[in-house]
Tab-separated table of C-alpha atoms in Angstrom:
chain	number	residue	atom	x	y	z
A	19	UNK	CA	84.667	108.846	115.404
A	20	UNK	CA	88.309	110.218	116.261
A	21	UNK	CA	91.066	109.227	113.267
A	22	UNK	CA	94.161	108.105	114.659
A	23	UNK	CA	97.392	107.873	113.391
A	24	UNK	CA	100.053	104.633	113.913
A	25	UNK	CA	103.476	103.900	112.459
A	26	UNK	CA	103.538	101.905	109.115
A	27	UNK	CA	105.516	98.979	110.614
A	28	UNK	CA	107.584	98.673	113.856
A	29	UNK	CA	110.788	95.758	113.954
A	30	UNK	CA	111.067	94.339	117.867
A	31	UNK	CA	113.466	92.047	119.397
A	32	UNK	CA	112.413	88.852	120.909
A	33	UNK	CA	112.185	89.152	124.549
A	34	UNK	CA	112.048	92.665	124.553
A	35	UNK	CA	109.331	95.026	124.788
A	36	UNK	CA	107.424	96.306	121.952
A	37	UNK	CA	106.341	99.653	122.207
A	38	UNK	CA	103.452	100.843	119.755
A	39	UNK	CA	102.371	104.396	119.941
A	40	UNK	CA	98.592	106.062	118.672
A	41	UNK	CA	98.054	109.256	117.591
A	42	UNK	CA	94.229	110.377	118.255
A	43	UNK	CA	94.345	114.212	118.933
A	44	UNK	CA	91.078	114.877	117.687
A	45	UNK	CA	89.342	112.366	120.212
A	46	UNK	CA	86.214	113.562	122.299
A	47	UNK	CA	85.190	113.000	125.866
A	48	UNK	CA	83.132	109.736	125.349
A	49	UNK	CA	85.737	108.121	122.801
A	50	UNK	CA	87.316	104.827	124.265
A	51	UNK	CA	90.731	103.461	122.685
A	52	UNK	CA	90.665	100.280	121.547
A	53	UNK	CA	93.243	98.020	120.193
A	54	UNK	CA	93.057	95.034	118.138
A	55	UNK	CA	95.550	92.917	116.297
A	56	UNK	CA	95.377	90.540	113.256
A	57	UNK	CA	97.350	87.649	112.472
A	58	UNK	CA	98.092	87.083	108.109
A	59	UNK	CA	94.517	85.003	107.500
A	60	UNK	CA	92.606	85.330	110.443
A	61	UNK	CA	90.336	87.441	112.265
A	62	UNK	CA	90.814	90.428	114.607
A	63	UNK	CA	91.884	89.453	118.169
A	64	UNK	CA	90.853	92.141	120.952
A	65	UNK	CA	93.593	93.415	123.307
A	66	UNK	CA	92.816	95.554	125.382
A	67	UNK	CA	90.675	99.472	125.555
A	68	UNK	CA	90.341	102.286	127.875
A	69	UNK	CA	89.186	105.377	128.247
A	70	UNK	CA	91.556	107.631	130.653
A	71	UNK	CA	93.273	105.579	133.119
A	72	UNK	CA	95.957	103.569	132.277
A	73	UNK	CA	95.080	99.856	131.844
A	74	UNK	CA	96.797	96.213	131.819
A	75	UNK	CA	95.482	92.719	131.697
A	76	UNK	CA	97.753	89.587	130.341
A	77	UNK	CA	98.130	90.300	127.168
A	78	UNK	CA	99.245	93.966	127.456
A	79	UNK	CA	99.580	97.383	128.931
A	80	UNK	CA	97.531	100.620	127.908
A	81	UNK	CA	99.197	104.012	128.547
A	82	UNK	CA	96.667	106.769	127.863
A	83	UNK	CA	98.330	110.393	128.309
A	84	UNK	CA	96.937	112.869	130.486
A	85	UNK	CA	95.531	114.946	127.688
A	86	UNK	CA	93.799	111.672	125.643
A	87	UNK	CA	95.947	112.626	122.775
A	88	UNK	CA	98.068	109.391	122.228
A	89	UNK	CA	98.406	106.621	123.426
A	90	UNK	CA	100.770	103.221	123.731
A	91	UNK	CA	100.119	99.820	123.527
A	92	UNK	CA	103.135	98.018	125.540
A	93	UNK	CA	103.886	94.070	124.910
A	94	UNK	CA	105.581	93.421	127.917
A	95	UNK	CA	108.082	90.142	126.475
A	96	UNK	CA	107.227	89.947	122.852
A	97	UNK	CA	107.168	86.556	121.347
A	98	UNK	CA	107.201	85.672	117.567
A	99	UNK	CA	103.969	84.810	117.716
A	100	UNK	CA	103.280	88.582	118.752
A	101	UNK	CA	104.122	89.435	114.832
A	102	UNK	CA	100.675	90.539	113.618
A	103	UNK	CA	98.997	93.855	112.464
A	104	UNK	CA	98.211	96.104	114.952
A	105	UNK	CA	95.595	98.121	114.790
A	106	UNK	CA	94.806	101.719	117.206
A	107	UNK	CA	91.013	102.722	117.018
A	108	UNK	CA	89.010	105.425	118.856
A	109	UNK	CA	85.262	104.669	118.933
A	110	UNK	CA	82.316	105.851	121.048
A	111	UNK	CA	80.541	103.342	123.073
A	112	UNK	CA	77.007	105.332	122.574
A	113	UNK	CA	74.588	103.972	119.557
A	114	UNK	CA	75.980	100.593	117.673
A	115	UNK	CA	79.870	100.835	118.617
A	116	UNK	CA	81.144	100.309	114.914
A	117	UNK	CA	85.145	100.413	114.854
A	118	UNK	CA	86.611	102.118	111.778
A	119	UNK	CA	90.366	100.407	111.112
A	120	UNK	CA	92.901	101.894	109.230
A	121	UNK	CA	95.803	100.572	107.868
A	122	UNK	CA	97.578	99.669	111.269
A	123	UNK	CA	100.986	99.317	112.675
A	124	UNK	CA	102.712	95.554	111.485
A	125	UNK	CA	104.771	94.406	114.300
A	126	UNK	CA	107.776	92.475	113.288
A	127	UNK	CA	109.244	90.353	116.223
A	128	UNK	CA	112.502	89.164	115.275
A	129	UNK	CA	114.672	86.449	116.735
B	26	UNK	CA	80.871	81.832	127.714
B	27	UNK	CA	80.351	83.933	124.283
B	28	UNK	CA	81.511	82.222	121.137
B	29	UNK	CA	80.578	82.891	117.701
B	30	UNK	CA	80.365	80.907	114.273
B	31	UNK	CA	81.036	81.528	110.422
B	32	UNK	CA	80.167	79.646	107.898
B	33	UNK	CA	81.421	78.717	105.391
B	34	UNK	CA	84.984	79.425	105.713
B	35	UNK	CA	86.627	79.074	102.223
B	36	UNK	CA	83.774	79.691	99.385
B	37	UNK	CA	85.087	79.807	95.525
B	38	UNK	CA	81.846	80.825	93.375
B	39	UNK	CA	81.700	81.939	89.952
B	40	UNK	CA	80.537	85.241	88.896
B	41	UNK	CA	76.883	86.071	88.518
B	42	UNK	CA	76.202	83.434	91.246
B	43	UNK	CA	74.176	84.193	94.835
B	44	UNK	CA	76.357	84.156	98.034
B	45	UNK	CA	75.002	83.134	101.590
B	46	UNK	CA	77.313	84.070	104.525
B	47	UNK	CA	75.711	82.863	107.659
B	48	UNK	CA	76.796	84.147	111.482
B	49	UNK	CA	75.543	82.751	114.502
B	50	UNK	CA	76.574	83.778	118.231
B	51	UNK	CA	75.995	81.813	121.044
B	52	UNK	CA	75.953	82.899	124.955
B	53	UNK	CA	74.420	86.488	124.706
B	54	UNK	CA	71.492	88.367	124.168
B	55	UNK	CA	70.222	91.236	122.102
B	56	UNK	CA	74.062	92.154	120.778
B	57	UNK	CA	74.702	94.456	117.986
B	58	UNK	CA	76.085	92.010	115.109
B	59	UNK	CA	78.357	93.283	112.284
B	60	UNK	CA	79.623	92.210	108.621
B	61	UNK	CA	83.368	93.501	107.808
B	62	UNK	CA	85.509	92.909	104.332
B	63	UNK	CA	89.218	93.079	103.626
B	64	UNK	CA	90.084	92.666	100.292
B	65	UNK	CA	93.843	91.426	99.586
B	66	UNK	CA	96.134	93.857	100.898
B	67	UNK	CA	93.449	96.135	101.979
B	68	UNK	CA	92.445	97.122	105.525
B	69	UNK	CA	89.144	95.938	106.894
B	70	UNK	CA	85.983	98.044	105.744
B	71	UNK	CA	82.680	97.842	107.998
B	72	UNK	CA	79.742	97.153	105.473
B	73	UNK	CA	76.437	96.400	107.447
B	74	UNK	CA	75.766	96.570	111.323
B	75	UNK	CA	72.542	95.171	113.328
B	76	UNK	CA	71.360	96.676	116.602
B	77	UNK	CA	68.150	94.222	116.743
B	78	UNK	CA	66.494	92.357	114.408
B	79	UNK	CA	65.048	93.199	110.924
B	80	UNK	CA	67.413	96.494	111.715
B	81	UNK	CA	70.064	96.983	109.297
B	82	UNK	CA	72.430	99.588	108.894
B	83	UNK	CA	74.762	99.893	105.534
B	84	UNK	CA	78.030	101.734	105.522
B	85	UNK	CA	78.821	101.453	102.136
B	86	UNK	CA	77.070	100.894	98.501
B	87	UNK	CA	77.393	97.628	97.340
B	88	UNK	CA	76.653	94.516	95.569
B	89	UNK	CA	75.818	92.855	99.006
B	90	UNK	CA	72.689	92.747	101.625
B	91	UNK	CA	72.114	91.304	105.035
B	92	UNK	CA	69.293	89.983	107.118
B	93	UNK	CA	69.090	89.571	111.199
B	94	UNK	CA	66.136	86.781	111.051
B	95	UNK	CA	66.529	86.084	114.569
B	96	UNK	CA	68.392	87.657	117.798
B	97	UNK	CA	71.823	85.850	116.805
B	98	UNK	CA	71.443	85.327	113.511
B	99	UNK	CA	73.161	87.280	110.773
B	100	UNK	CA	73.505	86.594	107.082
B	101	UNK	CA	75.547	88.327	104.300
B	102	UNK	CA	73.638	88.010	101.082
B	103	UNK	CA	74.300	88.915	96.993
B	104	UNK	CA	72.061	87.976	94.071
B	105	UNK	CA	75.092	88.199	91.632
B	106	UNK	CA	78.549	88.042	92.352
B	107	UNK	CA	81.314	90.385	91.431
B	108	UNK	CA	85.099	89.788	90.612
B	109	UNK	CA	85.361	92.702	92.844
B	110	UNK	CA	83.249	90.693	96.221
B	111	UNK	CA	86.559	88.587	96.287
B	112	UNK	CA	87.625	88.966	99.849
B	113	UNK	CA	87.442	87.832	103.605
B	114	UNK	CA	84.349	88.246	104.839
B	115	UNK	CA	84.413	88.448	109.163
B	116	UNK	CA	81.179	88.422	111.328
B	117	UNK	CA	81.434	90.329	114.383
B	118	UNK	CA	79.419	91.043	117.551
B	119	UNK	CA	79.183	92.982	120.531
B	120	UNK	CA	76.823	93.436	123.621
B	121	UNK	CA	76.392	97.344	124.999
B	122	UNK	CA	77.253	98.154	128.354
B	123	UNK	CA	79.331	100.105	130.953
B	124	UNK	CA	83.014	100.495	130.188
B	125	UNK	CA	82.857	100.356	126.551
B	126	UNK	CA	81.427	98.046	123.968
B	127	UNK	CA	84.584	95.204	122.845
B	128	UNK	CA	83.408	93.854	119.890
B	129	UNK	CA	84.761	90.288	119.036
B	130	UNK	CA	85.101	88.899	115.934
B	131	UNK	CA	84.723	85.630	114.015
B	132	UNK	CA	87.635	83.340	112.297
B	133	UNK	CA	86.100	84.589	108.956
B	134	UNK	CA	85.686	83.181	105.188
B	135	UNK	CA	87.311	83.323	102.289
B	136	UNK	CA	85.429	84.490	99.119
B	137	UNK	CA	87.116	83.896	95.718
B	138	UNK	CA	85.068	84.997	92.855
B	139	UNK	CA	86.316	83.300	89.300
């Protein structure tokens, strides 16, 4: 599967949007981008993915660029409870669909 | 709807003792079933994954097994703990199909190893 590459840690305003961009340049034509977050102590909460189209649903928005290359993961009116770990992964939905994390973005929403 | 189970979800054992994990989801068939780690202040490392039962796939060497007795059934397993098997232990699942494969995970447990 594709590596990607996120921002250590990102600082948002309350109310505001929080922007968090995905680097996955080496991705391949049957690699879907997935994101997850994780609150301190429990377990991974899924987002949203997609594959080439831009996608939304009520947690967030997806923004895929043309090329596949990067992507963003938009909160649209972050909250406090939005502070979490956010994690950008690039997996292939053929055979078992295992998701490799690395180290993730930590989203800090601040009053 | 889908919904999945962990038990237990805080576990302190001493070392050189067994472990048993145990994962159940409810609401699907046939879905690929997974065991994940993250150690304290580590990212989350994939260690065994089930496409069907009695099939087992490890990612890493280790101190730990796991069984898939039945359909949604899986179970983490060690004969002897290690200081180093300290960590949250997460069951996951997911069912194959058009549009990608979301897996979901459980709430997870808490392994302490003294």
């Amino acid at each position: 599967d594709a590596k990607t590459t996120q921002p250590t840690s990102m600082d948002c305003a309350e109310g505001r949007a929080a922007n968090l961009p995905c680097n996955h340049s080496t991705i391949s034509g049957n690699e879907y981008v997935y994101w997850y977050r994780q609150i301190h102590s429990q377990g991974p909460q899924y987002i949203i993915h997609g594959l080439k189209n831009n996608e939304t649903n009520e947690m967030a928005s997806l923004i895929i660029t043309e090329d596949r290359k990067s992507s963003t993961l938009i909160l649209p009116h972050a909250t406090l409870r939005d502070t979490a770990v956010y994690y950008c992964i690039v997996s292939s939905s053929q055979g078992a669909q295992k998701l490799v994390f690395g180290q993730g973005t930590r989203l800090t929403i601040n009053p | 709807s889908q919904t999945i189970h962990q038990w237990p979800a805080t576990l302190v054992q001493p070392v050189g003792s067994p472990l048993s994990l145990e994962c159940t989801v409810e609401g699907t068939s046939n879905p690929n079933l997974y065991w994940y780690r993250q150690a304290a202040g580590r990212g989350l490392q994939l260690l065994f994954y089930s496409v069907g039962i009695g099939q087992i796939s490890s990612e890493v060497p280790q101190n730990l097994s796991a069984s898939r007795p039945q359909d949604r059934q899986f179970i983490l397993s060690s004969k002897k703990l290690l200081l180093s098997d300290s960590g949250f232990y997460l069951c996951a699942w997911s069912v194959r199909g058009a549009g990608g494969n979301t897996i979901y995970f459980g709430e997870g447990s808490w392994l302490t190893v003294v």
